[in-house]
Tab-separated table of N, CA and C in Angstrom:
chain	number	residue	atom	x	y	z
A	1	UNK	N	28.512	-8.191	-12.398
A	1	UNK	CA	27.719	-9.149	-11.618
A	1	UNK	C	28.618	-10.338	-11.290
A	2	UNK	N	28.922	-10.585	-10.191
A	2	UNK	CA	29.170	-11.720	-9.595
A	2	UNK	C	28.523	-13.051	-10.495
A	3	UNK	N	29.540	-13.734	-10.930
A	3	UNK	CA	29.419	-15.072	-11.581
A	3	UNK	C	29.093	-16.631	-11.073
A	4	UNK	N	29.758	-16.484	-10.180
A	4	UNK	CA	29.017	-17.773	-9.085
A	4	UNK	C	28.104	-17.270	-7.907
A	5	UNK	N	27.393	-15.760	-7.983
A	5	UNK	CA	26.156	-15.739	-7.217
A	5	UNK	C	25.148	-15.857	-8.164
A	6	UNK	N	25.194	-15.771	-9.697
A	6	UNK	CA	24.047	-15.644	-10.634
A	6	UNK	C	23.960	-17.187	-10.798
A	7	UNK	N	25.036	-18.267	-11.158
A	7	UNK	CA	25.042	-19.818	-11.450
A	7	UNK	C	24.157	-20.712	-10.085
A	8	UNK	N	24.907	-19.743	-9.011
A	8	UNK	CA	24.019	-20.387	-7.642
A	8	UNK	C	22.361	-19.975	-8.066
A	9	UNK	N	21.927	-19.091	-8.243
A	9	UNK	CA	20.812	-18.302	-8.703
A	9	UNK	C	20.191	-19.080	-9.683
A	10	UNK	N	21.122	-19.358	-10.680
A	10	UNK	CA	20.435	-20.542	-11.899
A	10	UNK	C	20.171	-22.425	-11.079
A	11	UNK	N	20.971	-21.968	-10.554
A	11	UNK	CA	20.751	-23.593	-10.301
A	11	UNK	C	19.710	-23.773	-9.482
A	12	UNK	N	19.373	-22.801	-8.299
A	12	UNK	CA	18.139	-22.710	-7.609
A	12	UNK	C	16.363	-21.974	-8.225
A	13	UNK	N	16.863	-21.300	-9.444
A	13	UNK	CA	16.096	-20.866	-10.338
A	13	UNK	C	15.588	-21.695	-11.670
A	14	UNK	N	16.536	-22.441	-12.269
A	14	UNK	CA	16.292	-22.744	-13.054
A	14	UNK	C	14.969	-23.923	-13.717
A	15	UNK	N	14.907	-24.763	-13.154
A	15	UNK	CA	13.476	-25.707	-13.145
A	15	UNK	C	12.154	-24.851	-13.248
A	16	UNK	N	12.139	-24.045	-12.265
A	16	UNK	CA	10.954	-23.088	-12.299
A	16	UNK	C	10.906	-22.167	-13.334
A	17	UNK	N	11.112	-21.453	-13.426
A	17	UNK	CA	11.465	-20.459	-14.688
A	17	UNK	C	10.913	-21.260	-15.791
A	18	UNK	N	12.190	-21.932	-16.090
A	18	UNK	CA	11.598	-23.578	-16.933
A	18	UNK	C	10.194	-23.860	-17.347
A	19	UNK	N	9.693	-24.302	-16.501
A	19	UNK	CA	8.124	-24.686	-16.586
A	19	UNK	C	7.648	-23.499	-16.341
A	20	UNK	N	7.885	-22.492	-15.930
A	20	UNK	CA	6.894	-21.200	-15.926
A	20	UNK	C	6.783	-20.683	-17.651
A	21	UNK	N	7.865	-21.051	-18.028
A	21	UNK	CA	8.289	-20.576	-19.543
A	21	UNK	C	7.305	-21.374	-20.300
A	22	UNK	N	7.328	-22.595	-20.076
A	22	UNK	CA	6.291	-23.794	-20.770
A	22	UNK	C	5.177	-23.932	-20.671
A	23	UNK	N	4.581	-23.301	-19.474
A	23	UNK	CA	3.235	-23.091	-19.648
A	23	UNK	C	2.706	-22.083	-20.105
A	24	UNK	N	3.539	-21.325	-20.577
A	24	UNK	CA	3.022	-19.533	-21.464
A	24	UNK	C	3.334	-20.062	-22.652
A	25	UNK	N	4.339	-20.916	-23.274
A	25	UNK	CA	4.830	-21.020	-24.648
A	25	UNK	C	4.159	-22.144	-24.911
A	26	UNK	N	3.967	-23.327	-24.195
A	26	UNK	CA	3.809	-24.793	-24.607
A	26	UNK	C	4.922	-24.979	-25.925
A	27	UNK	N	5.918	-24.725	-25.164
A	27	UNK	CA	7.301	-25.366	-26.486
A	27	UNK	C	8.507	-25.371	-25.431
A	28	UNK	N	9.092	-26.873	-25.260
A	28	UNK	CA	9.929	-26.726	-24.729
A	28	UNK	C	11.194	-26.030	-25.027
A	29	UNK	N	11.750	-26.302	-26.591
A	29	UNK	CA	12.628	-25.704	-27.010
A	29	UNK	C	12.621	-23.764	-26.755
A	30	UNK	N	11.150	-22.892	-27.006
A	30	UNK	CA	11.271	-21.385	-26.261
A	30	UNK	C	11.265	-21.476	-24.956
A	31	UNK	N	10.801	-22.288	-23.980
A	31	UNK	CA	10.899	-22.327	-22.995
A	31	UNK	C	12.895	-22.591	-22.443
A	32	UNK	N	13.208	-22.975	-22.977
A	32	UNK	CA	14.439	-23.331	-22.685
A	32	UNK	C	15.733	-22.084	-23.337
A	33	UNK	N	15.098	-21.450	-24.465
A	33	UNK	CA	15.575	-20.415	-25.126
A	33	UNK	C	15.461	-19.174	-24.224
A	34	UNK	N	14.212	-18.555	-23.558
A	34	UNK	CA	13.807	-17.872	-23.005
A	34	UNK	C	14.371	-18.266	-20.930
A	35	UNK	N	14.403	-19.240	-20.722
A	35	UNK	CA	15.359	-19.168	-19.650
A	35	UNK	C	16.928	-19.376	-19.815
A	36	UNK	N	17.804	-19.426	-20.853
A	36	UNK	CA	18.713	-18.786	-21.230
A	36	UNK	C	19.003	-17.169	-21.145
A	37	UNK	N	18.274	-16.709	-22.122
A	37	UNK	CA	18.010	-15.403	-22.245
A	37	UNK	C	17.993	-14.254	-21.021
A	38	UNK	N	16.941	-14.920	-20.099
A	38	UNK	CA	17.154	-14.199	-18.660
A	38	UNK	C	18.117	-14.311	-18.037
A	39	UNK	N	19.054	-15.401	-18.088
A	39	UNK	CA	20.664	-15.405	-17.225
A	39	UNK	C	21.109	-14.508	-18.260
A	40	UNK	N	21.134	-14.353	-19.071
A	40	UNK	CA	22.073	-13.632	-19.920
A	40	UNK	C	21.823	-12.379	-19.918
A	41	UNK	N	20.484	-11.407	-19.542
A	41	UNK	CA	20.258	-10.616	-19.304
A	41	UNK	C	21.020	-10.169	-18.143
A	42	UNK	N	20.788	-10.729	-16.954
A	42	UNK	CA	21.467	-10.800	-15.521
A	42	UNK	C	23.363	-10.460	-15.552
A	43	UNK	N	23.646	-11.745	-16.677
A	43	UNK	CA	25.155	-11.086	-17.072
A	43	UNK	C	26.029	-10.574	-17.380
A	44	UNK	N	24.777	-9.522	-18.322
A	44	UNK	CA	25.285	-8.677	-19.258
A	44	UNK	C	25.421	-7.280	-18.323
A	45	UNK	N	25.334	-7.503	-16.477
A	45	UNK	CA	25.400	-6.198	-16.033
A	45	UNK	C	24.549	-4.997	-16.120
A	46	UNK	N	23.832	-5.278	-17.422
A	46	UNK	CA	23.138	-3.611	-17.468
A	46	UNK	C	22.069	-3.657	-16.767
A	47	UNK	N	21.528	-4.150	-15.436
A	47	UNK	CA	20.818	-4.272	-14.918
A	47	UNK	C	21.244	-4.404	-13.463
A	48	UNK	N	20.718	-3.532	-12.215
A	48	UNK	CA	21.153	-3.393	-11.298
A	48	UNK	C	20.132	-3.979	-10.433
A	49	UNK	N	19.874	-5.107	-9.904
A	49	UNK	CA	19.017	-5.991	-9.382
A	49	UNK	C	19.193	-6.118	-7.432
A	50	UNK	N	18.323	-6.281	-7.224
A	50	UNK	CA	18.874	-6.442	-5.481
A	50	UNK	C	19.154	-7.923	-5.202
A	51	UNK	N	19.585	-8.550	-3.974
A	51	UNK	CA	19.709	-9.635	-4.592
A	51	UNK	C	18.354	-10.254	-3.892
A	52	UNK	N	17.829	-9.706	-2.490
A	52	UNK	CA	16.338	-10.227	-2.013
A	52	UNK	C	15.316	-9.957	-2.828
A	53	UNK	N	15.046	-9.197	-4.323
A	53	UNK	CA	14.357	-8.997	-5.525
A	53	UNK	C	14.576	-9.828	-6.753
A	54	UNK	N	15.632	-10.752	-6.239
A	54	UNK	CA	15.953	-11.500	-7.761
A	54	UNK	C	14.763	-12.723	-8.156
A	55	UNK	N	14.529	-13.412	-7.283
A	55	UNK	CA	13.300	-14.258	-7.900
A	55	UNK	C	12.218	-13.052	-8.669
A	56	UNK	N	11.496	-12.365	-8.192
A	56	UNK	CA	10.653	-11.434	-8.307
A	56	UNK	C	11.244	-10.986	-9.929
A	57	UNK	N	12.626	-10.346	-10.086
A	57	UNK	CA	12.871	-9.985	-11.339
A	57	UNK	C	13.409	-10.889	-12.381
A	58	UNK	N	13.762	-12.063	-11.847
A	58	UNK	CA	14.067	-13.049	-13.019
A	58	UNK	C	12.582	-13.699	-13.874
A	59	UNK	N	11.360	-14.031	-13.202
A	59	UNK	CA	10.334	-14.115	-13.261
A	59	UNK	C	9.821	-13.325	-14.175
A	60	UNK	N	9.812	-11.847	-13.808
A	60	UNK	CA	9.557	-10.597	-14.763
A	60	UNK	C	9.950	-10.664	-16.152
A	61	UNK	N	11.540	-11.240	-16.486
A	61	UNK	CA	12.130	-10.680	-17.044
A	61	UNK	C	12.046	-11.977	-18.264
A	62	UNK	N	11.802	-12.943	-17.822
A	62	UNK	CA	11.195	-14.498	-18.518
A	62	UNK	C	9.947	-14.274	-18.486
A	63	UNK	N	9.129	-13.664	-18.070
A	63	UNK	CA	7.475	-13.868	-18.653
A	63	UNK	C	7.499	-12.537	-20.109
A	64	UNK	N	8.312	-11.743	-20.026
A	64	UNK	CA	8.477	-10.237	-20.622
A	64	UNK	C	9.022	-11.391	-21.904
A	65	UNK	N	9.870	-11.760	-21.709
A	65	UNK	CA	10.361	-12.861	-22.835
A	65	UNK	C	9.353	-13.453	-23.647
A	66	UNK	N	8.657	-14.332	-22.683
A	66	UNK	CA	7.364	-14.936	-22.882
A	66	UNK	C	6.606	-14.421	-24.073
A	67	UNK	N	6.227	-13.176	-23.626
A	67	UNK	CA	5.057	-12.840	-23.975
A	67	UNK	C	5.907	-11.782	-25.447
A	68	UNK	N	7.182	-11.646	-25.548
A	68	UNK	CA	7.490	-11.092	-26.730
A	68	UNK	C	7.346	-12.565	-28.145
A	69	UNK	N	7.519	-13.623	-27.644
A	69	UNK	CA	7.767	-14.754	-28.558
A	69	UNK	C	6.413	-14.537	-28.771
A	70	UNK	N	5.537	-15.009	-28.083
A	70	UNK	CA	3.660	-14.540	-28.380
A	70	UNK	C	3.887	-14.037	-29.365
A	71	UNK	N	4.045	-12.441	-29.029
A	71	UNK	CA	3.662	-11.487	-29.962
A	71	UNK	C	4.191	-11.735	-31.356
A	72	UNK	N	5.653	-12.240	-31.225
A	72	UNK	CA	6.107	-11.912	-32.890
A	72	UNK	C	5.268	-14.219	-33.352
A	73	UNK	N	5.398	-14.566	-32.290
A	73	UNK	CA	4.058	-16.259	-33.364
A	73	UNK	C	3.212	-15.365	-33.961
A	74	UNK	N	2.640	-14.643	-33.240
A	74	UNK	CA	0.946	-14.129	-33.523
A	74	UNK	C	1.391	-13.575	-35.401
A	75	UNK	N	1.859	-12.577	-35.273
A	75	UNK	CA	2.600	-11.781	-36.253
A	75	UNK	C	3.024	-12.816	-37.230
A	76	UNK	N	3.611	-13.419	-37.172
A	76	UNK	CA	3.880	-14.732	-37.983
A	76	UNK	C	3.072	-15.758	-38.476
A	77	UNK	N	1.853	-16.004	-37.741
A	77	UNK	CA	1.129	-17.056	-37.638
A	77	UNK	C	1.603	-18.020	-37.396
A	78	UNK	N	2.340	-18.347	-36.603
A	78	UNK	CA	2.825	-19.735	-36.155
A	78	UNK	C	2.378	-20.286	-35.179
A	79	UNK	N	1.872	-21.319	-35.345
A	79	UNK	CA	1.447	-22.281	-34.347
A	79	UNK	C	2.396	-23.202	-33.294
A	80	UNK	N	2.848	-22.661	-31.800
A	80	UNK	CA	3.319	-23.780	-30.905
A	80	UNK	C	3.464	-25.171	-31.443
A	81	UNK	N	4.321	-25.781	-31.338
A	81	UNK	CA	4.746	-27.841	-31.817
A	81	UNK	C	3.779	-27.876	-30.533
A	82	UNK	N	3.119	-29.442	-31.186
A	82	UNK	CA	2.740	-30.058	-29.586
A	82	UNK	C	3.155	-30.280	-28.893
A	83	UNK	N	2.784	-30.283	-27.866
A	83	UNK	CA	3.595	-30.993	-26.780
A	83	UNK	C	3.199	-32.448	-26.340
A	84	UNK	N	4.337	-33.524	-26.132
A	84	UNK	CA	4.511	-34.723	-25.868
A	84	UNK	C	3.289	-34.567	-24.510
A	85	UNK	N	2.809	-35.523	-24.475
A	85	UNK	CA	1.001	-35.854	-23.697
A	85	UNK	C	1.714	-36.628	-22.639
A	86	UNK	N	2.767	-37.729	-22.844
A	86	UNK	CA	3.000	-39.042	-21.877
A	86	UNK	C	4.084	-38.521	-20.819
A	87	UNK	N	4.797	-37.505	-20.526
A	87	UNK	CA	5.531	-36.850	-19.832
A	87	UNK	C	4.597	-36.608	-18.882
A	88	UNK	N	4.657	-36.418	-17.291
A	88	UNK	CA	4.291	-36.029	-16.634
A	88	UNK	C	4.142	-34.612	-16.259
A	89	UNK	N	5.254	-33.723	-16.498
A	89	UNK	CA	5.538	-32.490	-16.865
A	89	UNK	C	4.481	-32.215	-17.776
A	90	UNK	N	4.948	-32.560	-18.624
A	90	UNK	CA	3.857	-31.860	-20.082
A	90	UNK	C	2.697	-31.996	-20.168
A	91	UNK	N	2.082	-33.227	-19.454
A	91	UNK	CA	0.542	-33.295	-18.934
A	91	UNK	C	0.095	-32.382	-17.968
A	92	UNK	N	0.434	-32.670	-16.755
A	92	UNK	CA	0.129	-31.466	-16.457
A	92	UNK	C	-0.074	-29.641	-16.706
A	93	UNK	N	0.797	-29.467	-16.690
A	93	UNK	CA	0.906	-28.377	-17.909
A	93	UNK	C	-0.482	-28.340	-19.048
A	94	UNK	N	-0.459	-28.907	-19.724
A	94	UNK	CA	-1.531	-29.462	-20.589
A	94	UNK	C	-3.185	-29.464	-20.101
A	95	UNK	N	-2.748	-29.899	-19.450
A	95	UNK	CA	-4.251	-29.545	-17.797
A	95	UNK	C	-4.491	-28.265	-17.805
A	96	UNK	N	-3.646	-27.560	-17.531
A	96	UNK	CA	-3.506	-25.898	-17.184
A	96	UNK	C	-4.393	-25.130	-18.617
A	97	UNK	N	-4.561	-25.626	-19.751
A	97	UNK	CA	-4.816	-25.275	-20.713
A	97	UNK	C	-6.442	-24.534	-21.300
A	98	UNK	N	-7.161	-25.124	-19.836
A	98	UNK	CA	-8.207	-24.575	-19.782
A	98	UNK	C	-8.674	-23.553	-19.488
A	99	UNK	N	-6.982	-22.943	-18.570
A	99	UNK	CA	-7.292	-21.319	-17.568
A	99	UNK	C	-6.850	-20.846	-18.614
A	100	UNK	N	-7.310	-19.470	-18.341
A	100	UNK	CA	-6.291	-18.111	-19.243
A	100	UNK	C	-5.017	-18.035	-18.863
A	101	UNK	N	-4.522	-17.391	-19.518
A	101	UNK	CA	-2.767	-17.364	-19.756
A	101	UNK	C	-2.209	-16.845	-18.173
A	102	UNK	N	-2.933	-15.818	-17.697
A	102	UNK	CA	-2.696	-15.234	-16.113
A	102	UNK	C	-2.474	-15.794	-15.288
A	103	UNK	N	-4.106	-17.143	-15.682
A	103	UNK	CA	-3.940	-18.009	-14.373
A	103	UNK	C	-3.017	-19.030	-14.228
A	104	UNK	N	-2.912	-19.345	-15.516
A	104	UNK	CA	-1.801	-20.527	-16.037
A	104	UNK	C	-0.479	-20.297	-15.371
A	105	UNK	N	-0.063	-18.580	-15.494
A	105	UNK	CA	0.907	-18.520	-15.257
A	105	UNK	C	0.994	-18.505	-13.251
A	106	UNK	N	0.098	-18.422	-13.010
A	106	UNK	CA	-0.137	-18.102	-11.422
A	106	UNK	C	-0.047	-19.596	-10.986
A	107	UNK	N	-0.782	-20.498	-11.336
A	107	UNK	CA	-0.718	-21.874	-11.170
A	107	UNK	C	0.471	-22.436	-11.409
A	108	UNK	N	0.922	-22.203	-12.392
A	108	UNK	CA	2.601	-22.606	-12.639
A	108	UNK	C	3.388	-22.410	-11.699
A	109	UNK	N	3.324	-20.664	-11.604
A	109	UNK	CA	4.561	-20.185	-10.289
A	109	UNK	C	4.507	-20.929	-8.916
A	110	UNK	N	3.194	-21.496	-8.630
A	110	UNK	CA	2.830	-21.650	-6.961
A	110	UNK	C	2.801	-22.998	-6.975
A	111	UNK	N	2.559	-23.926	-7.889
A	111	UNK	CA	2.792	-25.180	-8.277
A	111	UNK	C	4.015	-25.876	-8.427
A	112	UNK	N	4.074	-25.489	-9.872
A	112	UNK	CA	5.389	-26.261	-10.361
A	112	UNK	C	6.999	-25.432	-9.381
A	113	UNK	N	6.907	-24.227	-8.805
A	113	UNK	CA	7.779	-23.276	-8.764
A	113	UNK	C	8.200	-23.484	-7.232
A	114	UNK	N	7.065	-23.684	-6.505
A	114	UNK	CA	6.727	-22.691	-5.112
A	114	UNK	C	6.709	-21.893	-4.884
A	115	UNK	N	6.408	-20.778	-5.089
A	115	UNK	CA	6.038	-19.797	-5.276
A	115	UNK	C	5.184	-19.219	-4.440
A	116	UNK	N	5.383	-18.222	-3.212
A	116	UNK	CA	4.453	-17.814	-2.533
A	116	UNK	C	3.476	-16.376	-3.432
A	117	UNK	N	2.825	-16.407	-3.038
A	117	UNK	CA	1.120	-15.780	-3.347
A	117	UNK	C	2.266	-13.916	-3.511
A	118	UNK	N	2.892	-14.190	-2.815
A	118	UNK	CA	3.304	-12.832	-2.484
A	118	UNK	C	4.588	-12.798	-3.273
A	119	UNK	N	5.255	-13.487	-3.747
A	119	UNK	CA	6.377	-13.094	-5.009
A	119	UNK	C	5.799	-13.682	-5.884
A	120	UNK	N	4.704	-14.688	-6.280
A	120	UNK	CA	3.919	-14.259	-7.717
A	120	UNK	C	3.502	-12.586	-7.935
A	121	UNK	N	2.628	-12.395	-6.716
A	121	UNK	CA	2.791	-10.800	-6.694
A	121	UNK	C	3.060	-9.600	-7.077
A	122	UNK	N	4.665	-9.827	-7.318
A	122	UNK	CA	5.575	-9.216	-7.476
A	122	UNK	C	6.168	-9.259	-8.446
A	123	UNK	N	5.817	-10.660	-9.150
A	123	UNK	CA	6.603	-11.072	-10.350
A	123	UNK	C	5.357	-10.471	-11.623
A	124	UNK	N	3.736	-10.394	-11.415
A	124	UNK	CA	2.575	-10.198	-11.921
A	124	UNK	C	2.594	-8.571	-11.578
A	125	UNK	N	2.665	-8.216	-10.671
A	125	UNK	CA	2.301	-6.569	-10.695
A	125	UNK	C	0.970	-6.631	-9.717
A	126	UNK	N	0.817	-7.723	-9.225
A	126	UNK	CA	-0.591	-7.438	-8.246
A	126	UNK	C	-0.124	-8.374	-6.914
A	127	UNK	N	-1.276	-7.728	-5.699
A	127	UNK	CA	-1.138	-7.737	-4.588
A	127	UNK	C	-1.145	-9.462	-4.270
A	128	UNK	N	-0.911	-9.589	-3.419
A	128	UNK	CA	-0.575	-11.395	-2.827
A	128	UNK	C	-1.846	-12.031	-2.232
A	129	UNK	N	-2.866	-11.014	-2.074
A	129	UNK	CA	-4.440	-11.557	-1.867
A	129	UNK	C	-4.448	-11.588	-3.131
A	130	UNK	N	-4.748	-10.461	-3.799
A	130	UNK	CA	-5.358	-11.067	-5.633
A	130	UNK	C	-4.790	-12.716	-6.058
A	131	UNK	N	-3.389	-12.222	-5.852
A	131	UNK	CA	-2.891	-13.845	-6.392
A	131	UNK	C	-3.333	-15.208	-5.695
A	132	UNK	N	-3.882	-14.502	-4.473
A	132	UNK	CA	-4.186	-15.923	-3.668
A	132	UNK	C	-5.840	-16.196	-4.464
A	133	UNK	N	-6.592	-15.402	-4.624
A	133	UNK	CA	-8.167	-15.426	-4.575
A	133	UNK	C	-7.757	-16.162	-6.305
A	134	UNK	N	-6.822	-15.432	-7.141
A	134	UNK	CA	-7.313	-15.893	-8.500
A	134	UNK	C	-6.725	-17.217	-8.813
A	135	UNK	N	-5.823	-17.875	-7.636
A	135	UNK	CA	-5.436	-19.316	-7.642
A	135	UNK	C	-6.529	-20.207	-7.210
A	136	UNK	N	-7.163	-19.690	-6.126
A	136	UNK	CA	-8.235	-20.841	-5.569
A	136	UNK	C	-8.984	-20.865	-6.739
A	137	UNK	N	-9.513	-20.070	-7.437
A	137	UNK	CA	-10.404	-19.687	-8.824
A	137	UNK	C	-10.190	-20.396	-9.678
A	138	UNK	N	-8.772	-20.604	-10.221
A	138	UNK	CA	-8.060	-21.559	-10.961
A	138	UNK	C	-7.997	-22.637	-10.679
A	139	UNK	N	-7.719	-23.002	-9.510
A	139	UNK	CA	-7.831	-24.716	-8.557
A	139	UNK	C	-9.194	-25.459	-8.593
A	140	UNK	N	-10.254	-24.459	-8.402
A	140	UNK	CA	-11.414	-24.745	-8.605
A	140	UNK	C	-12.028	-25.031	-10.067
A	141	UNK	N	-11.491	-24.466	-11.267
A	141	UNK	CA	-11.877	-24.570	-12.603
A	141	UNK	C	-11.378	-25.436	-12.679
A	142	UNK	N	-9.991	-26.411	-12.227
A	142	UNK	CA	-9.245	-27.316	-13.156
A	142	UNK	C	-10.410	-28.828	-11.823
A	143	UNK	N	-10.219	-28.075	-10.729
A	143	UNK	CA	-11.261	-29.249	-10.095
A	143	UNK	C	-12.490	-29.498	-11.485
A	144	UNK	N	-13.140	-29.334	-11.055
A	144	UNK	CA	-14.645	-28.939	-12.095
A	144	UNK	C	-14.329	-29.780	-13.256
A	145	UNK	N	-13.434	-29.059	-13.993
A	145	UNK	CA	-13.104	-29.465	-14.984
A	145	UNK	C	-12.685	-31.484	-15.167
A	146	UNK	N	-11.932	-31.760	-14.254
A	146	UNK	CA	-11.606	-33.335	-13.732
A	146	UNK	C	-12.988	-33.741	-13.668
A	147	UNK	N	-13.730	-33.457	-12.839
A	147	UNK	CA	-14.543	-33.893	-12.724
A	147	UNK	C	-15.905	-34.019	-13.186
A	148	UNK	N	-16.093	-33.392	-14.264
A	148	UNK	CA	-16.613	-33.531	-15.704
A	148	UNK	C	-16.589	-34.239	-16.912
A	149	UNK	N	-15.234	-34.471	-17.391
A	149	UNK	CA	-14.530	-35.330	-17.806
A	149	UNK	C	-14.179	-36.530	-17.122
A	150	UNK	N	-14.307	-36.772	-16.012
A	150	UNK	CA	-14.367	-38.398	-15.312
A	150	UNK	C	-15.841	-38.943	-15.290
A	151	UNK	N	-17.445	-38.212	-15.418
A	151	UNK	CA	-18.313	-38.894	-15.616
A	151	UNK	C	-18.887	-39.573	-16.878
């Protein structure tokens, strides 16, 4: 693999991933472990990627991350550190806490990421209407939600 097309790749990848990582983990430190991990996957060659598929599989390959740290907390019983409240980042995020983990992660990608409806898609395993219908769904719960808590 080409070394300064994957660094160009990180540098235009990396923020997103980032916070996509943080809103599945709520820990910055796995979040930051786990977008490591995916460049390093990428470098290690054993993976033959296209390069108009790489958002789509770096995404994949950091939520797959994601959701292995899950599994072995669960197994462990370990509880996520909090996360710092006064960060703007981390509040938000924190907001997100009301959707399920799906939507969280759908809201993240199209939010914090940019992320069109159609390489969340791709990165989730479902069509770019689903992702659109279960964002407004999500936009609408965290509405609701504001505005419940402000009366």
């Amino acid at each position: 693999m080409n070394r300064a097309l994957v660094y160009s790749w990180y540098e235009q990848y990396k923020t997103g991933i980032y916070r996509f990582c943080l809103s599945i983990l709520k820990d910055p430190h796995g979040a930051e472990d786990v977008l490591q991990e995916t460049f390093l996957r990428l470098l290690s060659g054993k993976y033959v990627v296209q390069e108009e598929k790489i958002q789509a599989w770096l995404y994949r390959v950091a939520r797959n991350c994601c959701y292995d740290i899950l599994r072995r907390r669960e197994r462990e019983q370990e509880l996520p550190p909090e996360l710092p409240s006064q960060d703007g980042q981390y509040a938000y995020i924190e907001r997100l806490s009301v959707l399920d983990l799906s939507d969280r992660e759908i809201v993240t990608m199209k939010v914090l990421s940019g992320m069109t409806s159609r390489e969340i898609g791709k990165v989730m395993g479902m069509t770019g209407p689903a992702v659109q219908k279960r964002y407004e769904r999500a936009m609408k719960k965290l509405k609701e939600q504001e505005e419940n808590h402000g009366e």
